[in-house]
mmCIF file of C-alpha atoms in Angstrom:
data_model
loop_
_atom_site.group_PDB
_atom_site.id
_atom_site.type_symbol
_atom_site.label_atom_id
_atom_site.label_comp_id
_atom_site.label_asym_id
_atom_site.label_seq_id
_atom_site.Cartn_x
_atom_site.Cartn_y
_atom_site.Cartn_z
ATOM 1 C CA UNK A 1 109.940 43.603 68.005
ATOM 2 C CA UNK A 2 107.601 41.607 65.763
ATOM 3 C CA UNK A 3 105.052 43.479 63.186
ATOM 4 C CA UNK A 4 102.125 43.091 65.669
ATOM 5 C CA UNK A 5 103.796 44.229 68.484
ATOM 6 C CA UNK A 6 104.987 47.232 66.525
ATOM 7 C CA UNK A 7 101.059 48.074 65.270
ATOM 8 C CA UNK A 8 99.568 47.369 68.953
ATOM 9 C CA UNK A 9 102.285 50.362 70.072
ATOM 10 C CA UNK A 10 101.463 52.204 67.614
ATOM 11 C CA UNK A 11 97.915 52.018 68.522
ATOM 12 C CA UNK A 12 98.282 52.255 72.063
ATOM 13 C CA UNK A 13 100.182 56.201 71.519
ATOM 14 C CA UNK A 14 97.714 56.827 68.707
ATOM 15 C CA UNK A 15 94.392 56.150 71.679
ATOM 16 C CA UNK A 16 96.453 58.023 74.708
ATOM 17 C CA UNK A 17 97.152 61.012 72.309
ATOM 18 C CA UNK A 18 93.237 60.635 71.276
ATOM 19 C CA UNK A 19 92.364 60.709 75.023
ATOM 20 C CA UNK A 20 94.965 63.844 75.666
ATOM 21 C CA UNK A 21 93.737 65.806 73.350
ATOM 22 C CA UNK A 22 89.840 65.301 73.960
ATOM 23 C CA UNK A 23 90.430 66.352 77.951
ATOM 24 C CA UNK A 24 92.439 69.176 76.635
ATOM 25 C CA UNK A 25 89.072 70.039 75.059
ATOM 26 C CA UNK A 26 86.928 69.748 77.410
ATOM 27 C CA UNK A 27 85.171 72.552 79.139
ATOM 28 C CA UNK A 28 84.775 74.223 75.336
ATOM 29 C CA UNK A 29 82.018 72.090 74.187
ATOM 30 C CA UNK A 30 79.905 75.088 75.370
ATOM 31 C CA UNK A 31 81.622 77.987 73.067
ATOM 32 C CA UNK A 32 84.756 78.698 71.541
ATOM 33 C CA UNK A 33 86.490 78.690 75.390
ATOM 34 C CA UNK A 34 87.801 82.133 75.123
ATOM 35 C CA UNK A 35 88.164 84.190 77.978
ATOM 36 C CA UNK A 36 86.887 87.816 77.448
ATOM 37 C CA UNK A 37 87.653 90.536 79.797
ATOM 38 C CA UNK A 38 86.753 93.861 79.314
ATOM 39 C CA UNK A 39 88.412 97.087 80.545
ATOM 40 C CA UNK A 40 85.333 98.485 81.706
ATOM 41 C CA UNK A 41 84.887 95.040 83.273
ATOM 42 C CA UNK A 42 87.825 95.211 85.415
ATOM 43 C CA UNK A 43 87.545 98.742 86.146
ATOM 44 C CA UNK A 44 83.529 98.517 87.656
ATOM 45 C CA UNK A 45 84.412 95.871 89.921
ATOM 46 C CA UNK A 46 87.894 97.234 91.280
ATOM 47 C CA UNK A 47 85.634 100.089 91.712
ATOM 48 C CA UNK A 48 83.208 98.677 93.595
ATOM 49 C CA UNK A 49 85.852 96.760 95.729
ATOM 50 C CA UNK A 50 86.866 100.092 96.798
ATOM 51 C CA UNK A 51 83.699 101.357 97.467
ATOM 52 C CA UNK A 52 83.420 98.428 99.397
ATOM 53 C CA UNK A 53 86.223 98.833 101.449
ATOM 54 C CA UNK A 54 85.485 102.424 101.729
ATOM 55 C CA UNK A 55 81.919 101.873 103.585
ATOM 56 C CA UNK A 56 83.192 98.909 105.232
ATOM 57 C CA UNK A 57 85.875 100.715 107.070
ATOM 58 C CA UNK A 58 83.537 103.297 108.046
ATOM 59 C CA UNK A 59 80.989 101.517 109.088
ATOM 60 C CA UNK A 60 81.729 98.326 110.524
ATOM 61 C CA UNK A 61 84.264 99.291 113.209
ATOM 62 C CA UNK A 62 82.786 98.519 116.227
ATOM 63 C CA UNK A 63 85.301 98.426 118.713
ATOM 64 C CA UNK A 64 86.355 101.877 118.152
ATOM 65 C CA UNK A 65 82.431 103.350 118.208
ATOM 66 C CA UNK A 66 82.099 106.433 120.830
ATOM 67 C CA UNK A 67 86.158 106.466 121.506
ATOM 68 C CA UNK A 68 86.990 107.920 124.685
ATOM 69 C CA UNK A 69 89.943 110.599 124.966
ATOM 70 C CA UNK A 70 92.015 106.574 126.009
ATOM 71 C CA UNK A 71 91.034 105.057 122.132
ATOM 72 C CA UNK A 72 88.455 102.356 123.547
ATOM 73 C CA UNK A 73 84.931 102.284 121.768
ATOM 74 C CA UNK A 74 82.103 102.081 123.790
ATOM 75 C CA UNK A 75 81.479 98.093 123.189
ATOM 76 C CA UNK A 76 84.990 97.814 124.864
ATOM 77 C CA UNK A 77 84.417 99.804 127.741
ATOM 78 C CA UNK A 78 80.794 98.145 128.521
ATOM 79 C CA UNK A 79 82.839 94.774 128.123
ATOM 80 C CA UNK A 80 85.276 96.117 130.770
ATOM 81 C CA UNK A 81 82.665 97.474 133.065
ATOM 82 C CA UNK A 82 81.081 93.858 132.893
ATOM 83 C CA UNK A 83 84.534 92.341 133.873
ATOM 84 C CA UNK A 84 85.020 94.687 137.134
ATOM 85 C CA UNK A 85 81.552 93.943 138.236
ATOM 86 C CA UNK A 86 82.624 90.225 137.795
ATOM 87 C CA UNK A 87 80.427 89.249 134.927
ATOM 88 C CA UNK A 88 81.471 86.525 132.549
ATOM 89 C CA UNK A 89 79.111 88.312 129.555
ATOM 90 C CA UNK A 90 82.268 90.988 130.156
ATOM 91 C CA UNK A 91 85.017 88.687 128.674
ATOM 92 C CA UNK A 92 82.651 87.178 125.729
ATOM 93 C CA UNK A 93 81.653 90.447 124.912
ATOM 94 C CA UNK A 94 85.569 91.284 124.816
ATOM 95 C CA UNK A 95 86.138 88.100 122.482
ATOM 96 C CA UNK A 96 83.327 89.008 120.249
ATOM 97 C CA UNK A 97 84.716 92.641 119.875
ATOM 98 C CA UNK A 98 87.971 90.793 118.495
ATOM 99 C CA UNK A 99 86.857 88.388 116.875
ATOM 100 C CA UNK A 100 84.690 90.638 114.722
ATOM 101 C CA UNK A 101 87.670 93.439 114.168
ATOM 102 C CA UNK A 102 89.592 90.773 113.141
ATOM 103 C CA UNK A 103 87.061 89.142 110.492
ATOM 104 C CA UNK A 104 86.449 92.628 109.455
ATOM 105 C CA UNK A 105 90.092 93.459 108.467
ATOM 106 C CA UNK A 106 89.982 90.140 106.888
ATOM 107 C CA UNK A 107 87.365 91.681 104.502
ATOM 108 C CA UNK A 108 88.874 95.045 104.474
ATOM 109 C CA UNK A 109 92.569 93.252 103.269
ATOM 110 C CA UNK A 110 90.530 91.332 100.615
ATOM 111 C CA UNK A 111 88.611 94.308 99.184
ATOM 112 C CA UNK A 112 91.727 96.499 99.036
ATOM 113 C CA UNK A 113 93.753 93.398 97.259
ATOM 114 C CA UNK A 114 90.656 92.741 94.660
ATOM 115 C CA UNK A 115 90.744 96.448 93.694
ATOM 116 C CA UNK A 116 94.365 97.008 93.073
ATOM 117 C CA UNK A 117 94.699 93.636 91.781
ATOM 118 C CA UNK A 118 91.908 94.493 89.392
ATOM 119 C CA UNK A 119 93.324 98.110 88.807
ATOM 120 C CA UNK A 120 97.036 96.509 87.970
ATOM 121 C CA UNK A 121 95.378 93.944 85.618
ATOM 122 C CA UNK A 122 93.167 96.597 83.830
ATOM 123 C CA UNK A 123 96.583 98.878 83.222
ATOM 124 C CA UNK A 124 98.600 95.959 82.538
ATOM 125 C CA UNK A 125 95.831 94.743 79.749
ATOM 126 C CA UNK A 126 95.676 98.306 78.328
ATOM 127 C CA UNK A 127 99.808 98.029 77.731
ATOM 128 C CA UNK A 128 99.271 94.866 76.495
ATOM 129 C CA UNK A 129 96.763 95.966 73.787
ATOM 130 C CA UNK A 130 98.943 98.940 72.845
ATOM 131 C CA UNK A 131 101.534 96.540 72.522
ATOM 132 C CA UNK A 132 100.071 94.039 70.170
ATOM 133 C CA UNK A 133 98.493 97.331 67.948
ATOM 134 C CA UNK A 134 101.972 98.359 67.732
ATOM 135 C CA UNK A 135 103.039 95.126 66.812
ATOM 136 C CA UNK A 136 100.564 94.816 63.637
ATOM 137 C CA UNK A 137 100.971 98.301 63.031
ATOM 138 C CA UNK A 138 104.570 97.363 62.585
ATOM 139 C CA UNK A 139 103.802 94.171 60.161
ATOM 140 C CA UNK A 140 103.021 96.635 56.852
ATOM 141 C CA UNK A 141 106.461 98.781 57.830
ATOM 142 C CA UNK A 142 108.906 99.986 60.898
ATOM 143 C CA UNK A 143 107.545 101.552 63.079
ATOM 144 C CA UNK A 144 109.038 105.076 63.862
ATOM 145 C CA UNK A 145 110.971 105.334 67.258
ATOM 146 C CA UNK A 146 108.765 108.094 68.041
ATOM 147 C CA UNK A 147 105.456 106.335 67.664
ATOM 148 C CA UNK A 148 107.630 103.254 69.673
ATOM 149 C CA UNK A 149 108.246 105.964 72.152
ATOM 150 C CA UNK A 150 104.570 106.214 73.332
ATOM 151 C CA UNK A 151 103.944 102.934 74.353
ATOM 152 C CA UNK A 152 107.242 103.026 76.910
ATOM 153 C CA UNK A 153 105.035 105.282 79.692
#
């Protein structure tokens, strides 16, 4: 390899390493790129997720409204009364009912994953912080196993 092709190599890595490095970069023009999360953070809006899921589930169930002694909401029944009187409203009503149980445990199964999600990550954060405390704690001396002991619960 001649001198000049050696330097245009060279120059070559030197630009892709230049052009790696400024997309890793990007996105934290804006500040320092950090992610903060706070506790309280995680624990309001598992909260309200729950909440959520709470009224939702009360609230929203349609198909079993006015249950007879059988389990069939009113909406179901007037959907089956439509169908014996041969009405095609009786079968779309039907569908609807469905369609709108299922969307609705859709939301309930995504409200009850956001909170414990966000209830796992909040504990899991809290270890994580007593864990790193202990850590510099530990950097001026040893830790005691007993003071070791209290971050193993």
């Amino acid at each position: 390899m001649a001198w000049d092709e050696w330097e245009q190599s060279k120059g070559a890595a030197t630009q892709r390493q230049t052009a790696r490095m400024q997309l890793n970069e990007a996105g934290t023009a804006g500040g320092d790129g950090d992610l903060v999360v706070r506790q309280d953070d995680l624990g309001a809006v598992g909260h309200e997720a729950f909440v959520l899921h709470g009224e939702l589930a009360k609230k929203a169930d349609i198909a079993g409204v006015r249950a007879d002694k059988d389990g069939a909401g009113s909406t179901m029944r007037a959907a089956a009364a439509l169908k014996s009187h041969h009405f095609t409203l009786g079968s779309e009503l039907e569908t609807t009912v469905e369609m709108w149980t299922s969307q609705v445990k859709s939301v309930l199964q995504a409200c009850g994953h956001i909170s414990n999600h966000l209830d796992y990550s909040k504990k899991m954060h809290a270890n994580d912080d007593a864990l790193i405390a202990a850590d510099v704690r530990g950097r001026t001396g040893p830790l005691p196993v007993s003071a070791l002991n209290d971050y193993f619960k």
